[in-house]
XYZ file of C-alpha atoms in Angstrom:
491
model
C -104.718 -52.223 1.391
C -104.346 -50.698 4.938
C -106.202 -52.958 6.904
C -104.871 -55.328 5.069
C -100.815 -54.434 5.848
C -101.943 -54.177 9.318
C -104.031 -57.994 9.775
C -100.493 -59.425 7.550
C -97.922 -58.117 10.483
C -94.879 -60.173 9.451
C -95.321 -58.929 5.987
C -95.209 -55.319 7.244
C -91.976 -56.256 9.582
C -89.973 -58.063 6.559
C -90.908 -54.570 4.319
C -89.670 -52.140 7.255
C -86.425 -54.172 8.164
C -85.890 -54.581 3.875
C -85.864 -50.329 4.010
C -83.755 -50.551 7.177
C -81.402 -52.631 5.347
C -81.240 -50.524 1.782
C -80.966 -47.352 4.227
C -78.119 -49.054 5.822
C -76.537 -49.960 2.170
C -77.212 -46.874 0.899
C -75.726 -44.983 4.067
C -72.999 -46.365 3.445
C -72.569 -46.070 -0.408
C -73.236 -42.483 -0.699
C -70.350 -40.217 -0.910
C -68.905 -38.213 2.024
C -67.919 -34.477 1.701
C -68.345 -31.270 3.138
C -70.545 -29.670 0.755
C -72.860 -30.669 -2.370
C -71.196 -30.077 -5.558
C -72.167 -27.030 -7.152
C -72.908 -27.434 -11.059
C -69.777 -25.542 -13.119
C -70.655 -22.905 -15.839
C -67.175 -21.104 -15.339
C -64.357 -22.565 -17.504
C -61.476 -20.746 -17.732
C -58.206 -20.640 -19.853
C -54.446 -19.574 -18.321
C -51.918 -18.865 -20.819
C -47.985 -18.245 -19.098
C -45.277 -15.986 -21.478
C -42.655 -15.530 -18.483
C -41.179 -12.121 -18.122
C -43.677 -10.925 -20.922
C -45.507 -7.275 -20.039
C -49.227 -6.708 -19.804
C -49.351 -4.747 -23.435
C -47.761 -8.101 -25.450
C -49.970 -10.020 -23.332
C -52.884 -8.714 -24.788
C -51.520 -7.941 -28.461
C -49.614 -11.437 -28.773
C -52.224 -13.956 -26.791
C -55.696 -12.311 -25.205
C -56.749 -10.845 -29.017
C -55.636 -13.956 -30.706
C -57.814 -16.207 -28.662
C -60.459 -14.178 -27.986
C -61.414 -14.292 -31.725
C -61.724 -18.264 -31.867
C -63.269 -18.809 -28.476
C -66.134 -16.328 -29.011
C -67.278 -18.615 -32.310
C -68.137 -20.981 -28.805
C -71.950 -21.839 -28.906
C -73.887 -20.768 -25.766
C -71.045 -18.391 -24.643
C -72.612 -15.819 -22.293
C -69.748 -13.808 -21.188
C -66.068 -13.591 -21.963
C -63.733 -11.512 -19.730
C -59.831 -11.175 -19.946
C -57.391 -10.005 -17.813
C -53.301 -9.553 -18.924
C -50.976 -9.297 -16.349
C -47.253 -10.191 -16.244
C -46.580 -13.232 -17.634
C -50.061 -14.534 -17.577
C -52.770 -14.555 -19.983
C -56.047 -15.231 -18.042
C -60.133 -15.851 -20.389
C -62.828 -16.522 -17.980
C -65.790 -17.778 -20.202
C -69.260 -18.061 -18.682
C -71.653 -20.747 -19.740
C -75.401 -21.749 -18.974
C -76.315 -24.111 -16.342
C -77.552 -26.654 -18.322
C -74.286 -26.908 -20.566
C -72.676 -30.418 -20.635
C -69.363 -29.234 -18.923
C -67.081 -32.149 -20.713
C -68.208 -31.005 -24.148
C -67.685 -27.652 -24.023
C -64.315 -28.176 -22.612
C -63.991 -29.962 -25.479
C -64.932 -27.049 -28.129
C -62.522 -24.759 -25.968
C -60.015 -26.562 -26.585
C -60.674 -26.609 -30.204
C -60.516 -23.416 -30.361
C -57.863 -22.717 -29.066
C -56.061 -25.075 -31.530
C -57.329 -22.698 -34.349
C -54.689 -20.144 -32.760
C -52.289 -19.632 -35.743
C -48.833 -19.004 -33.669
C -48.038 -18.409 -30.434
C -44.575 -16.230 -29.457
C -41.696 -18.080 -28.630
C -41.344 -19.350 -25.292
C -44.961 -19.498 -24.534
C -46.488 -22.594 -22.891
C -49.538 -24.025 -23.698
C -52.428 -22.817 -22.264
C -54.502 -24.668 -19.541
C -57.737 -25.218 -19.495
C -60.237 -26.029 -16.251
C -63.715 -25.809 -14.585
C -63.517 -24.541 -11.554
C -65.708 -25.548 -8.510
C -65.572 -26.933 -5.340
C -64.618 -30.353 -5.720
C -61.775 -29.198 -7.929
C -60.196 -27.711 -5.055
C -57.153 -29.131 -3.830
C -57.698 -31.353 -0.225
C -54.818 -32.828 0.793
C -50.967 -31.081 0.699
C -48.227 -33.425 0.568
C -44.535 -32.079 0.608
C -41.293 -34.125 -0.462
C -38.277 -33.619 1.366
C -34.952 -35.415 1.829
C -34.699 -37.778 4.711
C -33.184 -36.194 8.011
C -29.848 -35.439 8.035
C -29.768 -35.279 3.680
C -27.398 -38.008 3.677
C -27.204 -37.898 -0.018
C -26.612 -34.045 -0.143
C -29.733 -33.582 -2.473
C -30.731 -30.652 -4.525
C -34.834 -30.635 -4.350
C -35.048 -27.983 -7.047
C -33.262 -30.587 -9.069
C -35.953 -33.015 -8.348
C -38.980 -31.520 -9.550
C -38.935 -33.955 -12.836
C -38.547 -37.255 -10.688
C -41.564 -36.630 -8.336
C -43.268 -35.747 -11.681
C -42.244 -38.691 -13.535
C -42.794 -41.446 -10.393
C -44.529 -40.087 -8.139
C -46.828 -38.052 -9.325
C -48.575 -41.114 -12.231
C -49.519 -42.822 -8.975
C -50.819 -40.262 -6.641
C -52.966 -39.795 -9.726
C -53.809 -43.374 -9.914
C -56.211 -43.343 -6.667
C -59.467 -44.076 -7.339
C -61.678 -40.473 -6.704
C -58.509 -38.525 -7.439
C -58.639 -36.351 -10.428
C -55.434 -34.390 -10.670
C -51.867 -34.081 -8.258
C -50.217 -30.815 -9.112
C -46.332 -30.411 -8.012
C -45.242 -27.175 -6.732
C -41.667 -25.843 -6.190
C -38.294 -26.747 -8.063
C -37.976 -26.352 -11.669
C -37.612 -28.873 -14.861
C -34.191 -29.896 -15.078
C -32.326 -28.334 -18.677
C -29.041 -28.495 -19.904
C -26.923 -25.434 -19.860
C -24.828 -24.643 -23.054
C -22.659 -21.724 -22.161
C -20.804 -20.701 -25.476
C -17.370 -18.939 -25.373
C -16.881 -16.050 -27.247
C -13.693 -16.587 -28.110
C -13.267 -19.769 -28.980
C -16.361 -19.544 -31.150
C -14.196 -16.597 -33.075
C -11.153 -19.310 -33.294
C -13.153 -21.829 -34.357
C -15.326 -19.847 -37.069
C -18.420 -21.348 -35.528
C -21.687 -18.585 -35.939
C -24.567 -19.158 -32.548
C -26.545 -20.107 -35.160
C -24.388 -22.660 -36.920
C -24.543 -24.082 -33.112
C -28.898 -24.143 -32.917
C -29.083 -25.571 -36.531
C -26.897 -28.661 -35.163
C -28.259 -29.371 -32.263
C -32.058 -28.713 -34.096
C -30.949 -31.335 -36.454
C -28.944 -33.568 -34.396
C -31.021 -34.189 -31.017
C -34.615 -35.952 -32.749
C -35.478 -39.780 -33.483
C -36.091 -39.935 -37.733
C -38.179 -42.544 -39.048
C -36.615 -43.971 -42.267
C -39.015 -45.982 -43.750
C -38.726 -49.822 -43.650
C -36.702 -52.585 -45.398
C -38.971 -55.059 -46.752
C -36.883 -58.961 -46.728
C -38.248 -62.164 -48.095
C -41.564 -62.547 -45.705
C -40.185 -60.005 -42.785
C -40.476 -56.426 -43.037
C -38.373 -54.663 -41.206
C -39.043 -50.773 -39.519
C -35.957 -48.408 -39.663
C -36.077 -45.641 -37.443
C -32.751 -43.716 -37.105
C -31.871 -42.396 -33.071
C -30.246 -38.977 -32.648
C -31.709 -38.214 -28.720
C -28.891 -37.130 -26.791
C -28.614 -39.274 -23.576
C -26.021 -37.658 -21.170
C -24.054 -34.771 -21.382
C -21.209 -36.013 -23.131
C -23.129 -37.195 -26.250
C -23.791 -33.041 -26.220
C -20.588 -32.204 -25.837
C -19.504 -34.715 -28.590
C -21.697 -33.287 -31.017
C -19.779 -31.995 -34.285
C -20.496 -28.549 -34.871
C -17.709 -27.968 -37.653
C -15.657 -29.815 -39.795
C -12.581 -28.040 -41.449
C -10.576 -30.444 -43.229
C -9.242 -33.107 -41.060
C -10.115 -30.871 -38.030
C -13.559 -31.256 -36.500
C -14.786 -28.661 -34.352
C -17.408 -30.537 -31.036
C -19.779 -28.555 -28.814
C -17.068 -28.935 -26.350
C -14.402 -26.783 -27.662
C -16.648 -23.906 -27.927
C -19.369 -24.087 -24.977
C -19.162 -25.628 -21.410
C -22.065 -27.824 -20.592
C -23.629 -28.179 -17.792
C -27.216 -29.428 -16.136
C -29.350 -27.145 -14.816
C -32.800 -26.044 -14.429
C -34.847 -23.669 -15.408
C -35.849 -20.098 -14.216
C -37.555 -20.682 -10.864
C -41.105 -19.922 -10.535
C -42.336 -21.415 -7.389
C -41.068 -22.276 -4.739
C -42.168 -24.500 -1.393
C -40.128 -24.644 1.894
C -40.611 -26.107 5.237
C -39.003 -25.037 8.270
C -36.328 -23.258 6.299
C -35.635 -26.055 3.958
C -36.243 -26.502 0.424
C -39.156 -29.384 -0.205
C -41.341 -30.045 -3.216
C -45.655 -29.604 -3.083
C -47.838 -31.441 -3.857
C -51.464 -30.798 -4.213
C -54.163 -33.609 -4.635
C -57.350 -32.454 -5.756
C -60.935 -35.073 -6.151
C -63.403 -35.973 -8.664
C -66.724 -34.736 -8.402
C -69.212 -36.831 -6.419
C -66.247 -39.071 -4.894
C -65.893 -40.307 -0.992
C -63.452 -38.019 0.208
C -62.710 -39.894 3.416
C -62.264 -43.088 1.098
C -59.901 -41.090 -1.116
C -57.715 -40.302 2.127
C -57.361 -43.734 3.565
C -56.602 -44.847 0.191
C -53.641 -42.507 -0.503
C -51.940 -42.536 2.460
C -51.525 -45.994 1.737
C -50.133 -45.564 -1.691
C -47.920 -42.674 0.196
C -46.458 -45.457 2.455
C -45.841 -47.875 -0.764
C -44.225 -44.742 -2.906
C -41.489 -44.158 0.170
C -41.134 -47.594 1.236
C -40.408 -48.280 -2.904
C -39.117 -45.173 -4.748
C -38.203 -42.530 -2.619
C -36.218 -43.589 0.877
C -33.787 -45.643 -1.378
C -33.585 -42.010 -2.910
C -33.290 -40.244 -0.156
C -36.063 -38.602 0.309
C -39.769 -39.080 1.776
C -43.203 -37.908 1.039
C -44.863 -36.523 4.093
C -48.682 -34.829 4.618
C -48.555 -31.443 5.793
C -52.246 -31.232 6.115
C -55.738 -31.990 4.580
C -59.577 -30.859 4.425
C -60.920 -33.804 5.186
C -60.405 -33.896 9.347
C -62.931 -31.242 9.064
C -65.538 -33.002 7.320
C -64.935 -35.663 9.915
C -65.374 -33.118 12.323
C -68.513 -31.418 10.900
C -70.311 -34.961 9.664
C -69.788 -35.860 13.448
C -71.338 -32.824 15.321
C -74.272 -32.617 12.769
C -74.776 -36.956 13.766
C -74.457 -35.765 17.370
C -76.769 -32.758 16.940
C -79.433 -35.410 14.875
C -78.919 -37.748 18.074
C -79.371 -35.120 20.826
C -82.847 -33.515 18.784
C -83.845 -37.408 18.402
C -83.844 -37.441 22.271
C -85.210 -34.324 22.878
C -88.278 -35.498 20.762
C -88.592 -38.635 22.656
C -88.857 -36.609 25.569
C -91.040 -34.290 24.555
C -93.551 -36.975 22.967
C -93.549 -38.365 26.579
C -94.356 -35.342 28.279
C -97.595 -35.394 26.751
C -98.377 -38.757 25.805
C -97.875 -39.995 29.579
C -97.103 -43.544 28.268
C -93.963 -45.296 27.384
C -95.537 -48.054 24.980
C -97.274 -45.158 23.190
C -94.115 -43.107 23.033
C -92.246 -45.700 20.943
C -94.616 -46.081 18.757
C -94.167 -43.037 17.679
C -90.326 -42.403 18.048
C -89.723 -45.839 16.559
C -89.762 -43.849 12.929
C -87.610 -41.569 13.231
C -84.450 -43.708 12.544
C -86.467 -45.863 10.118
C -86.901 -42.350 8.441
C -83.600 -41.064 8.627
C -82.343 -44.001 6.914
C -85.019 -43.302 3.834
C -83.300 -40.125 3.727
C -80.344 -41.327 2.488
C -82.111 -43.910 0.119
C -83.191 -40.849 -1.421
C -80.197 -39.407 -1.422
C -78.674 -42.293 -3.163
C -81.585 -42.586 -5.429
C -80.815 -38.726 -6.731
C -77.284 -39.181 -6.987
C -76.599 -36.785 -4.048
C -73.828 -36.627 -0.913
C -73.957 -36.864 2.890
C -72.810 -33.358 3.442
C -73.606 -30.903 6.201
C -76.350 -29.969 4.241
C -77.758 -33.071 3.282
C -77.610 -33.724 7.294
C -78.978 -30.687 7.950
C -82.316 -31.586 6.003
C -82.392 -35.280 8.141
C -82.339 -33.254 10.751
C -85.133 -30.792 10.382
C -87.204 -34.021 9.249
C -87.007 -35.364 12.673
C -89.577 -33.412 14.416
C -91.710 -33.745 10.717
C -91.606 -37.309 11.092
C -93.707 -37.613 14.355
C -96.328 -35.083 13.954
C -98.332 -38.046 11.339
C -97.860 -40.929 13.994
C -99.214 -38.395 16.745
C -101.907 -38.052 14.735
C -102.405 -41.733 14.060
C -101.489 -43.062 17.639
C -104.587 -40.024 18.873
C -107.318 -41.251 16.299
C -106.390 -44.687 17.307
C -106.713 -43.852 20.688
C -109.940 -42.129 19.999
C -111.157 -45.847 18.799
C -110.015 -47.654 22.064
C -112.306 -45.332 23.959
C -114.832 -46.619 22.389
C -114.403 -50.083 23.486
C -113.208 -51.213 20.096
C -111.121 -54.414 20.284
C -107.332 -53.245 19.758
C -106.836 -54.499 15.768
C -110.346 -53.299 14.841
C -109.764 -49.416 16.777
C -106.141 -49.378 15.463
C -107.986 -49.961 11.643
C -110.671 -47.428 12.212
C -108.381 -45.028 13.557
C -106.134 -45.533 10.440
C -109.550 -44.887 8.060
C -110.230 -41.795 10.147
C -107.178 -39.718 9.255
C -105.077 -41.528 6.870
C -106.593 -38.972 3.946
C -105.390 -35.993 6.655
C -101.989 -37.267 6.834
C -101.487 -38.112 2.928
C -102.911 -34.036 2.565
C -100.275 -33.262 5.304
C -97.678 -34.964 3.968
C -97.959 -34.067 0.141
C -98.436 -30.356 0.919
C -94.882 -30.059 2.692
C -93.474 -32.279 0.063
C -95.002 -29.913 -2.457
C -93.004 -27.129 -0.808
C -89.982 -28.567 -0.963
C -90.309 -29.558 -4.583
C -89.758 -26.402 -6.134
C -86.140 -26.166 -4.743
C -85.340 -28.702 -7.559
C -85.825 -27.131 -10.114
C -83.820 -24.008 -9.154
C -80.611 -24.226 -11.765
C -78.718 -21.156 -10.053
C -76.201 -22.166 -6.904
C -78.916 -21.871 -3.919
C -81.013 -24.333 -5.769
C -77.863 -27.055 -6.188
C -76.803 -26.408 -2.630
C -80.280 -26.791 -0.764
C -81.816 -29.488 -2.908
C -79.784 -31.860 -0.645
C -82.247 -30.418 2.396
C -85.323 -30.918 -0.081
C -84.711 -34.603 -0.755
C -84.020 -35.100 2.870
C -86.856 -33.397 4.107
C -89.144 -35.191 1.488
C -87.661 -38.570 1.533
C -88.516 -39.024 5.729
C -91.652 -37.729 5.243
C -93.087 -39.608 3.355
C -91.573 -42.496 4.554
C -93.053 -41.400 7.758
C -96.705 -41.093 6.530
C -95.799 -45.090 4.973
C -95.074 -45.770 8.695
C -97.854 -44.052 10.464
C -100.816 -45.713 8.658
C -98.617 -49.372 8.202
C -96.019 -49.792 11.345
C -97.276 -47.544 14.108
C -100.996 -48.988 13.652
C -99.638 -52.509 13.522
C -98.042 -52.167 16.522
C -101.054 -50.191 18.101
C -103.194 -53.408 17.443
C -100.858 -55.500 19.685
């Protein structure tokens, strides 16, 4: 099969410049970040009761849940913590759980809870890692000057109603929280006094309002062939449909919201807040999917940025801005570990020539090493992996790997020539000679390698990148030293 690759030389070019081009492809296709994603087993579960005290915390929420979500299969640990106005379960899984599903059951137990207190909000539920981390920080301010005298605490619920749907749209993005402001609610201050005059109770006011402000279905109204849906609309619209609202009726006298409360729009208590250069702005946060490109995911929303202000928010007066993001530094750190990959690439060269004493002979043998780097990320690609510094890393260390079997090669072949062996036949006898060495060679530092796979715990996940790496240009390079470098020998 050797000598065979080696008489058959444009069959041996087409198959190197086929893996130059999938190396290219795949180069290209694989995700860029700064670090592999590390498998979650952590899921935890955030419960807010503003103003509420670490005791009711723990009485009213913690003990509650913690009976449903320990009926979890496969849970390994559960810790809680209470503090004020916060409720947080940290629940600790194996490695091998199926992160989605299990999010899944948490949430279903949590459903189980019987009743929360009044005024709690629902509890949130997330994995944390790496990629879940927020990138990119986006603020929304008025436009210079705030022509249109805007309130940004006020505008919390239109950034989350238009803006925020197609942040989250992106492909690779996974979730745009808003920071700052507060959810706009309407205000019903009730006077004392009138309430007296008007023999209105508070709670004659709350069962009104309960009853009035809803949408009722009322069945349907079958005609001839058409049937007809009724559906009965109470929603209050505006502030005046509040105010009109009929609390009382005494006789020909009927008593409105109005005459015994003011109304007024407001928000609620403050919880956050975001400034920027002494002004009040709104935060956004944009956080990734797991596995996704996140240069791509830059490039593509800054130009859904520039489409949301051109469309939505300088006719409103305000803009959305970038503040800052992560991603400049994997530009930065991708780049220096390509220039450090470069500058070791040369320094082989050099090296190889000190001792060879022979150009020709010298590229040979360097001639792999980008052929190899590019089966690097093939198996990268092939694995499901990312370029990442550590990923790059593991090209890197392969570089000086990936000579040492066509220095072997190129010497037994040289070995041949002495003996006055025509150049095909010595560069085929010189292959024979070693080519069992090299496969020993290269399998036993692919066998070391190996076990890193299997390691479930976070060194394993993070350093696997450097195992494929490693493994993938060596044994492309062995390919190469008994194919390519003897071919080329022959000529």
């Amino acid at each position: 099969m050797i000598e065979w690759l080696i008489r058959h030389k444009h069959t041996t070019i087409v198959a190197v410049l086929i893996l130059c081009l999938l190396g290219i492809t795949a180069a290209f296709r694989i995700p860029v970040q700064m670090i592999p994603d590390l498998e979650v087993r952590t899921i935890s579960v955030q419960t807010q009761w503003p103003g509420a005290t670490p005791q009711d915390i723990e009485k009213e929420i913690l003990i509650e849940q913690e009976e449903f979500l320990r009926t979890i299969p496969n849970l390994q640990r559960m810790e809680s913590t209470a503090s004020t106005g916060q409720a947080t379960i940290e629940l600790d899984f194996p490695y091998s759980i199926n992160v989605a599903e299990t999010l899944i059951l948490v949430n279903n137990a949590l459903t189980q809870v019987p009743n929360y207190p009044e005024n709690v909000d629902e509890p949130k539920i997330f994995a944390a890692s790496f990629s879940s981390n927020a990138f990119m920080y986006f603020r929304v301010a008025p436009v210079e000057g705030n022509p249109q005298q805007l309130d940004m605490i006020m505008m919390r619920d239109y950034i989350e109603d238009n803006v925020r749907p197609r942040m989250s749209s992106v492909a690779g993005v996974s979730q745009v929280e808003v920071s700052g402001g507060a959810e706009r609610q309407v205000r019903i201050q009730l006077d004392d006094a009138a309430l007296v005059q008007h023999n209105v109770s508070v709670a004659d006011v709350q069962r009104v309002l309960r009853a009035r402000n809803q949408d009722t279905s009322a069945g349907d109204l079958e005609q001839g062939k058409r049937l007809y849906l009724l559906r009965t609309t109470g929603r209050y619209d505006a502030l005046e449909d509040i105010g009109d609202t009929i609390i009382r009726r005494d006789g020909q006298q009927l008593v409105r919201l109005s005459d015994v409360a003011s109304i007024t729009l407001s928000h609620f208590e403050l919880r956050s807040e975001s400034w920027f250069k002494d002004n009040q702005v709104l935060s956004l946060q944009v956080q990734r999917e797991s596995g996704s490109n996140v240069i791509d995911i830059k490039y593509a929303m800054l130009d859904e940025v520039e489409r949301i202000n051109q469309e939505l928010l300088r006719p409103a007066g305000m803009e959305i801005i970038l503040n800052s993001d992560d991603v400049r530094y994997v530009e930065q750190s991708i780049s220096n570990v390509l220039v450090n990959l470069f500058i070791g690439a040369v320094f082989a060269t050099l090296v190889m020539y000190a001792f060879m004493r022979t150009f020709r002979g010298t590229m040979m043998a360097v001639i792999g090493i980008p052929i190899c780097t590019l089966a690097g990320f093939i198996g990268l690609l092939l694995l499901d992996r990312t370029i990442n510094v550590i990923s790059l890393a593991g090209i890197a260390f392969a570089l000086g790997m990936t000579l040492d079997n066509a220095i072997v090669v190129l010497e037994s072949i040289e070995h041949e020539r002495r003996q006055n062996r025509k150049p095909m036949q010595a560069a085929i006898d010189g292959v024979k000679q070693v080519w069992t060495a090299v496969l020993t060679s290269t399998l036993t530092t692919v066998l070391v390698f190996l076990p890193i796979l299997f390691i479930q715990q976070e060194a394993g996940q993070l350093y696997s990148d450097v195992a494929i790496a490693i493994s993938s240009a060596i044994v492309a390079s062995m390919i190469l030293s008994v194919t390519l470098v003897p071919l080329l020998a022959a000529q």
